[in-house]
PDB file of C-alpha atoms in Angstrom:
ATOM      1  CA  UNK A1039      12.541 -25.348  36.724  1.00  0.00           C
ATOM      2  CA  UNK A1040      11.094 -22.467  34.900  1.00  0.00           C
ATOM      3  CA  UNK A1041       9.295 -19.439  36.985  1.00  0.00           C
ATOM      4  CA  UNK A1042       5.501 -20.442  37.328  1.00  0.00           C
ATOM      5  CA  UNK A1043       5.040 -16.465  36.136  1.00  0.00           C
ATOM      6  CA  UNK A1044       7.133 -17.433  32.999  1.00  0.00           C
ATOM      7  CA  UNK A1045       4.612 -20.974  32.895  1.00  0.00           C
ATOM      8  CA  UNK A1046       1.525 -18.422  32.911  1.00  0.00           C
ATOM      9  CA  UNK A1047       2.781 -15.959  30.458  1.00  0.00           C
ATOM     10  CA  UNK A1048       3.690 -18.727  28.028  1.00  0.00           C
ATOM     11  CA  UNK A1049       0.332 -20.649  28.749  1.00  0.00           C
ATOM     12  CA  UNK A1050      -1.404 -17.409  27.565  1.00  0.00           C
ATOM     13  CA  UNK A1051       0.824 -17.182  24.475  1.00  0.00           C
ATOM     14  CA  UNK A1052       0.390 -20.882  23.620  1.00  0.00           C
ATOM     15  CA  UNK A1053      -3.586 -20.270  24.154  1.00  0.00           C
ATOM     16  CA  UNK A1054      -3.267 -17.412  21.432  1.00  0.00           C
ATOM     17  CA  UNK A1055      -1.098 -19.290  19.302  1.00  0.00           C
ATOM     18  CA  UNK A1056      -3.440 -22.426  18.852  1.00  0.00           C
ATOM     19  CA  UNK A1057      -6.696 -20.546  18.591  1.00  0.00           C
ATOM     20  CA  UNK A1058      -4.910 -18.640  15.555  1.00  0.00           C
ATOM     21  CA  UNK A1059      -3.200 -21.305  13.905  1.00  0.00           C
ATOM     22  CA  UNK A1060      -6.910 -23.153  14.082  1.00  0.00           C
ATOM     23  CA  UNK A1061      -8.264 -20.255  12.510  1.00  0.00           C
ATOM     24  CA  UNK A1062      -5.710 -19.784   9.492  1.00  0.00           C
ATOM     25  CA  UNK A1063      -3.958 -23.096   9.117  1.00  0.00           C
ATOM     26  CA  UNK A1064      -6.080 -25.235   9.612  1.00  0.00           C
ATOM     27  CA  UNK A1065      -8.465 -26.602   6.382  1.00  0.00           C
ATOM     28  CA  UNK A1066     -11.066 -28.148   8.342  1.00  0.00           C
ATOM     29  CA  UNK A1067     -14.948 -26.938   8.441  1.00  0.00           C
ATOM     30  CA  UNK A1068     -15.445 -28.821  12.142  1.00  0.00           C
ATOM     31  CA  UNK A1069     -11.738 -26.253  13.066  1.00  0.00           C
ATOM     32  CA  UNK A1070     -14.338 -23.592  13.190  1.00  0.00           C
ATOM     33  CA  UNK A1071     -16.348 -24.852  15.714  1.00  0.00           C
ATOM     34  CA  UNK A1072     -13.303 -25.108  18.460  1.00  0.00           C
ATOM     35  CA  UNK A1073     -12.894 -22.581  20.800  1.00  0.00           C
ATOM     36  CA  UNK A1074      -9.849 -22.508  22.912  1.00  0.00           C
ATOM     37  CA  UNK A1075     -10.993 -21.677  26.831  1.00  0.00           C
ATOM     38  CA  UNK A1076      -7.399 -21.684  28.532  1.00  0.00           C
ATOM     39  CA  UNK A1077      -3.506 -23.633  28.329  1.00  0.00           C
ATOM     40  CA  UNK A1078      -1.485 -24.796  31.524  1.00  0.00           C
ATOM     41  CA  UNK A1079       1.834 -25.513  31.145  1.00  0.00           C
ATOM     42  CA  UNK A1080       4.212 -27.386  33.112  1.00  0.00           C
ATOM     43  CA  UNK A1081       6.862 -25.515  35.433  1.00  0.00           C
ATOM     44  CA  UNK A1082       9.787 -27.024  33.421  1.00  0.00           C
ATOM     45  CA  UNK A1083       8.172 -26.118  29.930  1.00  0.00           C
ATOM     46  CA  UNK A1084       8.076 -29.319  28.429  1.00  0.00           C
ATOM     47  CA  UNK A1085       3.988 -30.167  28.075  1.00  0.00           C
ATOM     48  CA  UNK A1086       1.284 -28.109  27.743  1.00  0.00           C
ATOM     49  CA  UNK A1087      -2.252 -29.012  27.835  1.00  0.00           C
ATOM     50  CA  UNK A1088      -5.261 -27.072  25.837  1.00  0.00           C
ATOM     51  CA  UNK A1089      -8.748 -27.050  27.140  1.00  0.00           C
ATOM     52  CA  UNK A1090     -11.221 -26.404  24.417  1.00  0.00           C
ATOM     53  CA  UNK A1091     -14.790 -26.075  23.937  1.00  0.00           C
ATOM     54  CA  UNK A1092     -16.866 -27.124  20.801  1.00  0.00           C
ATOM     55  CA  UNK A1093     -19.786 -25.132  20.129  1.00  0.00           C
ATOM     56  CA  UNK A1094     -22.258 -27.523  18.477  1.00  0.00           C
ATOM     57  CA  UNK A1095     -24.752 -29.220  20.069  1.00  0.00           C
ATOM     58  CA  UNK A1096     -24.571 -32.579  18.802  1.00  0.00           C
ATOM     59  CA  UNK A1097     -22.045 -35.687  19.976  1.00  0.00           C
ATOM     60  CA  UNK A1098     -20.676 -35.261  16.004  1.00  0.00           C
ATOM     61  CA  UNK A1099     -19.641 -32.408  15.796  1.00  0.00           C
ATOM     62  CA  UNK A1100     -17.624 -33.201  19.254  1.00  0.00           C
ATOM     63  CA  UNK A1101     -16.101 -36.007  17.834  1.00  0.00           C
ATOM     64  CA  UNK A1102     -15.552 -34.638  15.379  1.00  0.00           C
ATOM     65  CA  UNK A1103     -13.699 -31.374  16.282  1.00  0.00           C
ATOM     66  CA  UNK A1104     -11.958 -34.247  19.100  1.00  0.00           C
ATOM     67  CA  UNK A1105     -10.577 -35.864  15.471  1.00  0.00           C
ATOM     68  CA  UNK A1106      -9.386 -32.101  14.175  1.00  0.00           C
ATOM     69  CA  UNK A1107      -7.864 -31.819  16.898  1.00  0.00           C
ATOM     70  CA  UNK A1108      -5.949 -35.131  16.918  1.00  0.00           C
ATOM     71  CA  UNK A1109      -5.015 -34.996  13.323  1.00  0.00           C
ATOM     72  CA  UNK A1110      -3.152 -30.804  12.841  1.00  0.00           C
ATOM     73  CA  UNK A1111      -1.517 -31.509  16.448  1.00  0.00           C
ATOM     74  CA  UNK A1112       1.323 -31.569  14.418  1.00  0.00           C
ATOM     75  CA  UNK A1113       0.508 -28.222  12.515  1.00  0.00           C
ATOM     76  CA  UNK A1114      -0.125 -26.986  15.789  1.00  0.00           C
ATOM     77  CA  UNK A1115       3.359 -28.115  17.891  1.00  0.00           C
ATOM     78  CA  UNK A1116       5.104 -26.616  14.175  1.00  0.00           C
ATOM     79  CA  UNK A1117       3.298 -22.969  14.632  1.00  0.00           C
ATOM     80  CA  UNK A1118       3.985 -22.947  18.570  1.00  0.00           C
ATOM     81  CA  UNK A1119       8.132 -23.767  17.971  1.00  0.00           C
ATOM     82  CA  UNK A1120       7.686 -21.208  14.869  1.00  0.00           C
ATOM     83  CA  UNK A1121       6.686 -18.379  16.926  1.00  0.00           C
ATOM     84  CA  UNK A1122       8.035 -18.867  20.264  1.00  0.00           C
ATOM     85  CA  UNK A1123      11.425 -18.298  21.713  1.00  0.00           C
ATOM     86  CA  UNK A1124      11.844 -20.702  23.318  1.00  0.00           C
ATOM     87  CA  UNK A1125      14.839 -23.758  23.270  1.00  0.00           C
ATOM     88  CA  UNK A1126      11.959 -26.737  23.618  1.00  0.00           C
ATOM     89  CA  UNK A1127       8.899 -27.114  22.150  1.00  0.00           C
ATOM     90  CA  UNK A1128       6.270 -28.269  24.356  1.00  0.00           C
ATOM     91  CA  UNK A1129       4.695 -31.186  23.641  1.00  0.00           C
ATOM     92  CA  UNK A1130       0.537 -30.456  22.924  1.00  0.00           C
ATOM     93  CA  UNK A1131      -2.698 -31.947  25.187  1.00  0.00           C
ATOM     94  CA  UNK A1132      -5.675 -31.125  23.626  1.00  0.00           C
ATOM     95  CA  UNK A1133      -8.498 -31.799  26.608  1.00  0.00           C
ATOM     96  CA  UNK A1134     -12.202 -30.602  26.262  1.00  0.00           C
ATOM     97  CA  UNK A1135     -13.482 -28.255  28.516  1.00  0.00           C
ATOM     98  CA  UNK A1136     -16.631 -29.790  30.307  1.00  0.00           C
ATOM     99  CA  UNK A1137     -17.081 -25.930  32.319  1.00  0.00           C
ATOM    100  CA  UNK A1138     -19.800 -24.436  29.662  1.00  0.00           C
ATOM    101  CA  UNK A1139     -21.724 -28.078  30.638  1.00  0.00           C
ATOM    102  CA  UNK A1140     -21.722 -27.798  34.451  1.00  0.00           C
ATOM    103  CA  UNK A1141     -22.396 -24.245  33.882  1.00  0.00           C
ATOM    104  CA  UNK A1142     -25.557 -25.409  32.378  1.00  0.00           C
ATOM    105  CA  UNK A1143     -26.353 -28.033  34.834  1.00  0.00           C
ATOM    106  CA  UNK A1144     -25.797 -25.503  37.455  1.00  0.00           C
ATOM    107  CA  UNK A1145     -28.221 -22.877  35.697  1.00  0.00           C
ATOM    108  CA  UNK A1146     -30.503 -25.514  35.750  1.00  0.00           C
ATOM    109  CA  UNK A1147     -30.413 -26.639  39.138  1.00  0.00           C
ATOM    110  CA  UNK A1148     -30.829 -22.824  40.236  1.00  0.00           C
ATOM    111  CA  UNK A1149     -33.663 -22.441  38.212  1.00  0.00           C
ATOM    112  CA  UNK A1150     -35.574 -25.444  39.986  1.00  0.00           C
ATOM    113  CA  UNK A1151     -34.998 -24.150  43.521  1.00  0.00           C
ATOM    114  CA  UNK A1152     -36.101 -20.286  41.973  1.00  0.00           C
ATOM    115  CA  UNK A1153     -39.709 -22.317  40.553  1.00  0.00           C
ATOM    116  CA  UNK A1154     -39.986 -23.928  44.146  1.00  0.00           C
ATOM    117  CA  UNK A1155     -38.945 -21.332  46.507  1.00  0.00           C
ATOM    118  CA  UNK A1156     -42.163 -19.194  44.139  1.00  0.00           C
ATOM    119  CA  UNK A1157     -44.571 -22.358  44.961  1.00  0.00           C
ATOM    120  CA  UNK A1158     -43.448 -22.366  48.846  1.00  0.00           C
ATOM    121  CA  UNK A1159     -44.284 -18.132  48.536  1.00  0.00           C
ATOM    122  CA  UNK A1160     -47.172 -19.196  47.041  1.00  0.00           C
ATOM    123  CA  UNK A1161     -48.514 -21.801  49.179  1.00  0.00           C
ATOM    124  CA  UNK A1162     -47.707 -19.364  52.089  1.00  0.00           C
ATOM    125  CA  UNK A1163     -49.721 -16.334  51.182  1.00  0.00           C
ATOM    126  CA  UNK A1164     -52.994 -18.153  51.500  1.00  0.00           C
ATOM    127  CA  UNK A1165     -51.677 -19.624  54.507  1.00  0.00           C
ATOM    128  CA  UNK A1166     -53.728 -18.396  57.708  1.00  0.00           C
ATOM    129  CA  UNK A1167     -52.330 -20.295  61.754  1.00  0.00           C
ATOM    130  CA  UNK A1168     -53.438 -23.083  63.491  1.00  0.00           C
ATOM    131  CA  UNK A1169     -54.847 -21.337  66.338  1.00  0.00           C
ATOM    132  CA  UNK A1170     -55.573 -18.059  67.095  1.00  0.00           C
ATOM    133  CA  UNK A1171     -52.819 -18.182  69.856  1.00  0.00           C
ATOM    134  CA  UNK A1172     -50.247 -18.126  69.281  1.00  0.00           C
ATOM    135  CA  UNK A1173     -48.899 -21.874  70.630  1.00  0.00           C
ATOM    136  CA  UNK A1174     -45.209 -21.442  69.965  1.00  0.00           C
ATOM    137  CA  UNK A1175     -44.831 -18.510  72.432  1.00  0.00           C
ATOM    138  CA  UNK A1176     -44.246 -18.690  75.928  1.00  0.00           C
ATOM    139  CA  UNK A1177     -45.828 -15.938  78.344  1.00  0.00           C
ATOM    140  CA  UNK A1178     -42.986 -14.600  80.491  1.00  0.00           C
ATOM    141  CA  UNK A1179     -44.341 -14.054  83.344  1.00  0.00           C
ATOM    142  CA  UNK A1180     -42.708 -11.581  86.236  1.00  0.00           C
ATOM    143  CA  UNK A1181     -41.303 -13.108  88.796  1.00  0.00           C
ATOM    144  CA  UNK A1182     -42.697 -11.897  92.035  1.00  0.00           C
ATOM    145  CA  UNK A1183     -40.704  -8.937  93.693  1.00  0.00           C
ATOM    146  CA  UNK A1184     -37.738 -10.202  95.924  1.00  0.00           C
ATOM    147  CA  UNK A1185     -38.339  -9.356  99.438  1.00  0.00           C
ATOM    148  CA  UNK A1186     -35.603  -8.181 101.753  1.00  0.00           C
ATOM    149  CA  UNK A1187     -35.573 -10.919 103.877  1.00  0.00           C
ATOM    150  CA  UNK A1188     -34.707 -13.310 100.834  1.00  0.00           C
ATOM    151  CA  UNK A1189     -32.080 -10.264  99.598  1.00  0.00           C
ATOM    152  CA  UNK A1190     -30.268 -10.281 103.126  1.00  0.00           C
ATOM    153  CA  UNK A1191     -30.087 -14.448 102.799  1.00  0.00           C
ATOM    154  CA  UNK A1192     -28.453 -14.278  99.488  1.00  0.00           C
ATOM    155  CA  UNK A1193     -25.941 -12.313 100.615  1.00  0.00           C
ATOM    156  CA  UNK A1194     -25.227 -14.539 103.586  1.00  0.00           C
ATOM    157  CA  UNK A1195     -25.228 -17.339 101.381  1.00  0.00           C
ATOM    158  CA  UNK A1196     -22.784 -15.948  98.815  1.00  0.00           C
ATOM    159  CA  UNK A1197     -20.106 -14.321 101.533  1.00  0.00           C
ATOM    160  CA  UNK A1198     -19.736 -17.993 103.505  1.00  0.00           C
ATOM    161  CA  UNK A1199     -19.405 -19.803 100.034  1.00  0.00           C
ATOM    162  CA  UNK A1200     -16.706 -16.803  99.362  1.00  0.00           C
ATOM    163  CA  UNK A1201     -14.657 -18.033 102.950  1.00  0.00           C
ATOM    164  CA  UNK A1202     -14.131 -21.526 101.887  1.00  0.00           C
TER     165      UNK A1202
END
């Protein structure tokens, strides 16, 4: 078992690696549209898994950068053994990245609440009460003054339940 803080550097350099070797090796036009987001690698070394994001907005292009992908992971595993020091060569997982979607989702989501929490404001500041009392409030009233008969019968009350 490796260190995990050797598994994170190496993740990094694998990320750098692929996004480079996509950029120069690679003859493809749909290479272009891959981005690589972030790499995980196992703690003994051995597999490594890329998350990438395709920036087209069409199910295509996706597929299409999904077949890129598929097709140079062999290009890709030969540049990663070529410039790493390493005794193995782990083996490559290409996965896509679904966080710029839920981003979205979530963006979307937050805007709906924003355009109904501005109709609830809305609705309110026209808003005038049901009654001119207010019925949700309770009067306190004062409790009349304790005399000192009722003060000296406490105090019996509360030094024979102290004897038991």
């Amino acid at each position: 078992m490796a260190d995990p803080a050797r598994a994170a550097r190496l993740a990094q350099r694998i990320k750098v690696i692929v996004a480079e070797a996509l950029r120069r090796r690679v003859k493809d036009e749909r290479a272009e549209l891959i981005t690589v987001t972030d790499a995980r690698v196992t703690n003994d070394l051995q597999h490594s898994t890329v998350y990438y994001t395709v920036m087209a907005p069409d199910e295509e292009s996706r597929a299409g950068a999904e077949a890129v992908l598929a097709a140079n992971q062999g290009t890709l595993r030969y540049e990663l053994g070529r410039q790493l020091n390493i005794r193995l060569t782990p083996t490559l997982e290409f996965v896509a990245d679904e966080i710029p979607e839920s981003a979205a989702h979530m963006e979307d989501l937050l805007r709906k609440a924003r355009e109904q929490d501005e109709q609830v404001a809305a609705l309110r500041k026209d808003a005038q009460p049901a009654s001119e009392e207010k019925p949700y409030r309770w009067q306190v009233e004062e409790e009349p003054a304790a005399s000192e008969d009722d003060a000296a019968s406490e105090d019996a009350g509360r030094s024979s339940s102290a004897d038991r």
